[in-house]
Amino acid sequence: MVHKSELSNWLQTTLIFQGLSLEQLEPLVQISQLQKFQKGEMIFIQDSEATGFFVVQEGRVKVFKMASNGKEQIMHLLGVRDYFAEVPALDGKCFPASAIALEYTELIFFPRLAFLALLHQYPAITINMLMSLATHSRKLAHMVEELSCKDVPQRLASYLLDLSDRHHQSNIITLDVTKTQLAARLGTIPATLSRALYRLNSEGLIAINGSQIELLDRDRLQETSD
């Protein structure tokens, strides 16, 4: 847990507040609240009132939507320094998805009304939020493209390369979710995911050892993902 006296320094390391000075961050620290969640505890539920947004200080969070038929679509899998729910916090509409703690998690919560008041006072914070919304829009556009234009092996190859990039392009990565959760993240079912893993493995692109995957041929994996 980051002590509140050190929170300004820590917030500078997050993408959403990157570039803000310690002086500019101090008003954000003053309105922030630490929230703690146990593994499996809901953070908020789809269609509930959006009361603010969050930055992950410790732990992992899954943001997901449930279809009327009960099928789960994972929107985001978030870790330390990631942020979420900033869009409904700004427009005042309900949370469009649900969020749950995948393990013990600590979140920095910024209440909506107090945060909106700061946006009127501090243009630098407002500019950062605009950049955040642009990033959010790009991610959603990328997700739509992945789900509508690519088959499961392509989506899987793209996911593995992205996971590798987040770990400094390491060729040995560990899946950070269960295969059921990964299938939901890729918009498929576990059986289809297993077939996609088998295909990449049999073609010599990856080697599988439990939850650990070695990327054997990044160039061909990139070709597969395109």
mmCIF file of C-alpha atoms in Angstrom:
data_model
loop_
_atom_site.group_PDB
_atom_site.id
_atom_site.type_symbol
_atom_site.label_atom_id
_atom_site.label_comp_id
_atom_site.label_asym_id
_atom_site.label_seq_id
_atom_site.Cartn_x
_atom_site.Cartn_y
_atom_site.Cartn_z
ATOM 1 C CA MET A 1 0.000 0.000 0.000
ATOM 2 C CA VAL A 2 1.284 3.457 -0.940
ATOM 3 C CA HIS A 3 1.034 5.906 1.962
ATOM 4 C CA LYS A 4 -1.081 8.980 1.190
ATOM 5 C CA SER A 5 1.930 11.243 1.739
ATOM 6 C CA GLU A 6 3.675 9.381 -1.110
ATOM 7 C CA LEU A 7 0.629 9.102 -3.369
ATOM 8 C CA SER A 8 1.495 12.116 -5.553
ATOM 9 C CA ASN A 9 4.814 10.529 -6.496
ATOM 10 C CA TRP A 10 3.109 7.212 -7.232
ATOM 11 C CA LEU A 11 0.354 8.792 -9.353
ATOM 12 C CA GLN A 12 3.032 10.379 -11.542
ATOM 13 C CA THR A 13 3.975 6.839 -12.642
ATOM 14 C CA THR A 14 0.459 6.071 -13.927
ATOM 15 C CA LEU A 15 -0.480 6.693 -17.547
ATOM 16 C CA ILE A 16 -3.589 8.688 -16.736
ATOM 17 C CA PHE A 17 -1.694 11.254 -14.607
ATOM 18 C CA GLN A 18 1.682 11.078 -16.313
ATOM 19 C CA GLY A 19 3.201 14.506 -16.919
ATOM 20 C CA LEU A 20 1.393 16.271 -14.085
ATOM 21 C CA SER A 21 3.554 17.991 -11.478
ATOM 22 C CA LEU A 22 3.425 17.102 -7.792
ATOM 23 C CA GLU A 23 1.691 20.418 -7.198
ATOM 24 C CA GLN A 24 -0.974 19.616 -9.789
ATOM 25 C CA LEU A 25 -1.471 16.151 -8.314
ATOM 26 C CA GLU A 26 -1.979 17.337 -4.759
ATOM 27 C CA PRO A 27 -5.696 18.265 -5.237
ATOM 28 C CA LEU A 28 -6.251 14.761 -6.654
ATOM 29 C CA VAL A 29 -4.601 13.210 -3.623
ATOM 30 C CA GLN A 30 -6.890 15.230 -1.367
ATOM 31 C CA ILE A 31 -10.088 13.817 -2.918
ATOM 32 C CA SER A 32 -8.772 10.251 -3.365
ATOM 33 C CA GLN A 33 -9.984 7.308 -1.274
ATOM 34 C CA LEU A 34 -8.348 3.938 -0.695
ATOM 35 C CA GLN A 35 -10.714 1.002 -1.268
ATOM 36 C CA LYS A 36 -9.854 -2.627 -0.521
ATOM 37 C CA PHE A 37 -11.450 -5.724 -2.022
ATOM 38 C CA GLN A 38 -11.014 -9.417 -1.337
ATOM 39 C CA LYS A 39 -10.654 -11.983 -4.116
ATOM 40 C CA GLY A 40 -14.009 -12.477 -5.854
ATOM 41 C CA GLU A 41 -15.546 -9.313 -4.386
ATOM 42 C CA MET A 42 -17.524 -7.115 -6.777
ATOM 43 C CA ILE A 43 -16.249 -3.570 -7.212
ATOM 44 C CA PHE A 44 -19.316 -2.424 -9.098
ATOM 45 C CA ILE A 45 -22.148 -4.013 -11.082
ATOM 46 C CA GLN A 46 -23.212 -3.346 -14.657
ATOM 47 C CA ASP A 47 -25.921 -0.635 -14.931
ATOM 48 C CA SER A 48 -25.333 0.639 -11.373
ATOM 49 C CA GLU A 49 -24.719 4.329 -10.697
ATOM 50 C CA ALA A 50 -21.234 5.491 -11.697
ATOM 51 C CA THR A 51 -19.863 7.170 -8.589
ATOM 52 C CA GLY A 52 -16.271 7.663 -9.742
ATOM 53 C CA PHE A 53 -13.273 5.958 -11.316
ATOM 54 C CA PHE A 54 -10.386 3.837 -10.092
ATOM 55 C CA VAL A 55 -6.632 3.296 -10.363
ATOM 56 C CA VAL A 56 -5.244 -0.116 -9.381
ATOM 57 C CA GLN A 57 -2.648 0.257 -6.630
ATOM 58 C CA GLU A 58 -2.325 -3.453 -5.832
ATOM 59 C CA GLY A 59 -3.883 -6.648 -7.206
ATOM 60 C CA ARG A 60 -5.825 -7.409 -10.398
ATOM 61 C CA VAL A 61 -9.288 -6.508 -11.694
ATOM 62 C CA LYS A 62 -11.529 -8.020 -14.347
ATOM 63 C CA VAL A 63 -14.004 -5.748 -16.155
ATOM 64 C CA PHE A 64 -16.692 -7.717 -17.978
ATOM 65 C CA LYS A 65 -20.179 -7.634 -19.476
ATOM 66 C CA MET A 66 -22.853 -10.296 -19.165
ATOM 67 C CA ALA A 67 -25.142 -10.967 -22.118
ATOM 68 C CA SER A 68 -28.805 -11.843 -21.619
ATOM 69 C CA ASN A 69 -27.946 -15.485 -22.353
ATOM 70 C CA GLY A 70 -25.431 -15.506 -19.493
ATOM 71 C CA LYS A 71 -22.331 -15.389 -21.701
ATOM 72 C CA GLU A 72 -19.466 -13.373 -20.258
ATOM 73 C CA GLN A 73 -17.341 -11.038 -22.375
ATOM 74 C CA ILE A 74 -14.199 -9.803 -20.657
ATOM 75 C CA MET A 75 -13.514 -6.192 -21.586
ATOM 76 C CA HIS A 76 -10.313 -5.584 -19.636
ATOM 77 C CA LEU A 77 -7.895 -7.415 -17.357
ATOM 78 C CA LEU A 78 -6.182 -4.778 -15.250
ATOM 79 C CA GLY A 79 -3.133 -4.692 -13.015
ATOM 80 C CA VAL A 80 -1.107 -2.208 -10.989
ATOM 81 C CA ARG A 81 -1.262 1.390 -12.339
ATOM 82 C CA ASP A 82 -4.100 0.612 -14.741
ATOM 83 C CA TYR A 83 -7.236 2.746 -14.475
ATOM 84 C CA PHE A 84 -10.886 2.107 -15.318
ATOM 85 C CA ALA A 85 -14.433 3.515 -15.275
ATOM 86 C CA GLU A 86 -13.234 7.013 -16.209
ATOM 87 C CA VAL A 87 -15.799 7.318 -19.038
ATOM 88 C CA PRO A 88 -18.968 6.879 -16.921
ATOM 89 C CA ALA A 89 -17.327 9.009 -14.234
ATOM 90 C CA LEU A 90 -17.222 11.836 -16.749
ATOM 91 C CA ASP A 91 -20.559 11.452 -18.541
ATOM 92 C CA GLY A 92 -22.568 10.543 -15.438
ATOM 93 C CA LYS A 93 -24.180 7.495 -17.000
ATOM 94 C CA CYS A 94 -24.307 4.074 -15.359
ATOM 95 C CA PHE A 95 -21.372 1.676 -15.336
ATOM 96 C CA PRO A 96 -21.593 -0.119 -18.726
ATOM 97 C CA ALA A 97 -19.921 -3.246 -17.329
ATOM 98 C CA SER A 98 -19.138 -4.998 -14.048
ATOM 99 C CA ALA A 99 -15.800 -5.188 -12.246
ATOM 100 C CA ILE A 100 -14.516 -7.846 -9.854
ATOM 101 C CA ALA A 101 -11.287 -8.330 -7.898
ATOM 102 C CA LEU A 102 -9.339 -11.361 -9.165
ATOM 103 C CA GLU A 103 -7.219 -11.360 -5.984
ATOM 104 C CA TYR A 104 -6.790 -9.130 -2.956
ATOM 105 C CA THR A 105 -6.901 -5.662 -4.506
ATOM 106 C CA GLU A 106 -6.378 -2.074 -3.404
ATOM 107 C CA LEU A 107 -7.817 0.724 -5.530
ATOM 108 C CA ILE A 108 -7.414 4.477 -5.476
ATOM 109 C CA PHE A 109 -10.942 5.813 -5.958
ATOM 110 C CA PHE A 110 -11.726 9.312 -7.251
ATOM 111 C CA PRO A 111 -15.328 10.396 -6.526
ATOM 112 C CA ARG A 112 -17.092 11.716 -9.613
ATOM 113 C CA LEU A 113 -18.429 15.075 -8.390
ATOM 114 C CA ALA A 114 -15.241 16.080 -6.585
ATOM 115 C CA PHE A 115 -13.192 15.094 -9.637
ATOM 116 C CA LEU A 116 -15.400 17.084 -12.030
ATOM 117 C CA ALA A 117 -14.931 20.133 -9.809
ATOM 118 C CA LEU A 118 -11.154 19.756 -10.155
ATOM 119 C CA LEU A 119 -11.422 19.579 -13.945
ATOM 120 C CA HIS A 120 -12.964 23.059 -13.934
ATOM 121 C CA GLN A 121 -10.106 24.402 -11.816
ATOM 122 C CA TYR A 122 -7.083 22.677 -13.336
ATOM 123 C CA PRO A 123 -6.792 22.605 -17.175
ATOM 124 C CA ALA A 124 -3.731 20.316 -17.054
ATOM 125 C CA ILE A 125 -5.810 17.561 -15.424
ATOM 126 C CA THR A 126 -8.532 18.075 -18.038
ATOM 127 C CA ILE A 127 -6.013 17.666 -20.880
ATOM 128 C CA ASN A 128 -4.764 14.427 -19.319
ATOM 129 C CA MET A 129 -8.324 13.113 -19.165
ATOM 130 C CA LEU A 130 -8.871 13.944 -22.846
ATOM 131 C CA MET A 131 -5.740 11.962 -23.684
ATOM 132 C CA SER A 132 -7.062 9.124 -21.514
ATOM 133 C CA LEU A 133 -10.368 9.097 -23.389
ATOM 134 C CA ALA A 134 -8.517 8.989 -26.704
ATOM 135 C CA THR A 135 -6.519 5.982 -25.487
ATOM 136 C CA HIS A 136 -9.740 4.324 -24.288
ATOM 137 C CA SER A 137 -11.371 4.859 -27.701
ATOM 138 C CA ARG A 138 -8.385 3.327 -29.485
ATOM 139 C CA LYS A 139 -8.507 0.260 -27.232
ATOM 140 C CA LEU A 140 -12.212 -0.243 -27.879
ATOM 141 C CA ALA A 141 -11.717 0.154 -31.629
ATOM 142 C CA HIS A 142 -8.911 -2.406 -31.491
ATOM 143 C CA MET A 143 -11.122 -4.828 -29.543
ATOM 144 C CA VAL A 144 -13.949 -4.488 -32.079
ATOM 145 C CA GLU A 145 -11.489 -5.131 -34.907
ATOM 146 C CA GLU A 146 -10.070 -8.200 -33.152
ATOM 147 C CA LEU A 147 -13.490 -9.732 -32.466
ATOM 148 C CA SER A 148 -15.052 -8.989 -35.850
ATOM 149 C CA CYS A 149 -12.156 -9.418 -38.278
ATOM 150 C CA LYS A 150 -9.902 -12.098 -36.799
ATOM 151 C CA ASP A 151 -10.352 -15.782 -36.029
ATOM 152 C CA VAL A 152 -9.454 -17.248 -32.639
ATOM 153 C CA PRO A 153 -5.845 -18.283 -33.494
ATOM 154 C CA GLN A 154 -5.208 -14.740 -34.753
ATOM 155 C CA ARG A 155 -6.673 -13.211 -31.579
ATOM 156 C CA LEU A 156 -4.648 -15.619 -29.445
ATOM 157 C CA ALA A 157 -1.408 -14.790 -31.268
ATOM 158 C CA SER A 158 -2.099 -11.082 -30.821
ATOM 159 C CA TYR A 159 -2.834 -11.567 -27.106
ATOM 160 C CA LEU A 160 0.379 -13.546 -26.527
ATOM 161 C CA LEU A 161 2.495 -10.923 -28.289
ATOM 162 C CA ASP A 162 0.835 -8.156 -26.283
ATOM 163 C CA LEU A 163 1.431 -10.049 -23.037
ATOM 164 C CA SER A 164 5.067 -10.503 -24.043
ATOM 165 C CA ASP A 165 5.412 -6.779 -24.786
ATOM 166 C CA ARG A 166 4.025 -5.943 -21.352
ATOM 167 C CA HIS A 167 6.796 -8.120 -19.892
ATOM 168 C CA HIS A 168 9.631 -6.392 -21.787
ATOM 169 C CA GLN A 169 9.301 -8.674 -24.833
ATOM 170 C CA SER A 170 10.152 -11.775 -22.853
ATOM 171 C CA ASN A 171 9.777 -14.946 -24.918
ATOM 172 C CA ILE A 172 8.660 -16.878 -21.832
ATOM 173 C CA ILE A 173 5.369 -15.626 -20.431
ATOM 174 C CA THR A 174 2.892 -16.868 -17.861
ATOM 175 C CA LEU A 175 -0.837 -16.592 -18.534
ATOM 176 C CA ASP A 176 -2.220 -14.132 -15.989
ATOM 177 C CA VAL A 177 -5.750 -15.578 -16.128
ATOM 178 C CA THR A 178 -7.358 -19.014 -16.285
ATOM 179 C CA LYS A 179 -8.002 -20.530 -19.700
ATOM 180 C CA THR A 180 -11.741 -20.025 -19.144
ATOM 181 C CA GLN A 181 -11.157 -16.321 -18.492
ATOM 182 C CA LEU A 182 -8.811 -16.068 -21.460
ATOM 183 C CA ALA A 183 -11.417 -17.677 -23.706
ATOM 184 C CA ALA A 184 -13.959 -15.084 -22.571
ATOM 185 C CA ARG A 185 -11.412 -12.317 -23.142
ATOM 186 C CA LEU A 186 -10.915 -13.538 -26.721
ATOM 187 C CA GLY A 187 -14.639 -13.867 -27.343
ATOM 188 C CA THR A 188 -14.718 -17.649 -27.612
ATOM 189 C CA ILE A 189 -15.205 -20.818 -25.545
ATOM 190 C CA PRO A 190 -12.538 -22.918 -23.750
ATOM 191 C CA ALA A 191 -12.719 -25.791 -26.258
ATOM 192 C CA THR A 192 -12.038 -23.456 -29.189
ATOM 193 C CA LEU A 193 -9.213 -21.787 -27.268
ATOM 194 C CA SER A 194 -7.645 -25.197 -26.599
ATOM 195 C CA ARG A 195 -7.730 -25.956 -30.324
ATOM 196 C CA ALA A 196 -6.090 -22.618 -31.090
ATOM 197 C CA LEU A 197 -3.342 -23.282 -28.537
ATOM 198 C CA TYR A 198 -2.801 -26.736 -30.028
ATOM 199 C CA ARG A 199 -2.566 -25.272 -33.525
ATOM 200 C CA LEU A 200 0.058 -22.672 -32.571
ATOM 201 C CA ASN A 201 1.950 -25.323 -30.630
ATOM 202 C CA SER A 202 1.871 -27.914 -33.450
ATOM 203 C CA GLU A 203 3.030 -25.312 -35.977
ATOM 204 C CA GLY A 204 6.091 -24.573 -33.833
ATOM 205 C CA LEU A 205 5.114 -21.025 -32.954
ATOM 206 C CA ILE A 206 4.809 -21.633 -29.201
ATOM 207 C CA ALA A 207 5.634 -24.270 -26.593
ATOM 208 C CA ILE A 208 3.167 -24.861 -23.759
ATOM 209 C CA ASN A 209 4.082 -25.941 -20.232
ATOM 210 C CA GLY A 210 1.002 -25.552 -18.047
ATOM 211 C CA SER A 211 0.259 -21.837 -17.682
ATOM 212 C CA GLN A 212 3.715 -20.979 -19.034
ATOM 213 C CA ILE A 213 4.098 -20.345 -22.746
ATOM 214 C CA GLU A 214 7.315 -19.873 -24.690
ATOM 215 C CA LEU A 215 7.189 -17.864 -27.891
ATOM 216 C CA LEU A 216 9.363 -19.849 -30.298
ATOM 217 C CA ASP A 217 8.926 -17.782 -33.459
ATOM 218 C CA ARG A 218 7.842 -14.175 -32.909
ATOM 219 C CA ASP A 219 7.940 -13.303 -36.623
ATOM 220 C CA ARG A 220 5.542 -16.079 -37.617
ATOM 221 C CA LEU A 221 3.395 -15.364 -34.589
ATOM 222 C CA GLN A 222 3.155 -11.739 -35.729
ATOM 223 C CA GLU A 223 2.195 -12.903 -39.228
ATOM 224 C CA THR A 224 -0.498 -15.111 -37.722
ATOM 225 C CA SER A 225 -1.902 -12.223 -35.673
ATOM 226 C CA ASP A 226 -2.172 -9.867 -38.682
#
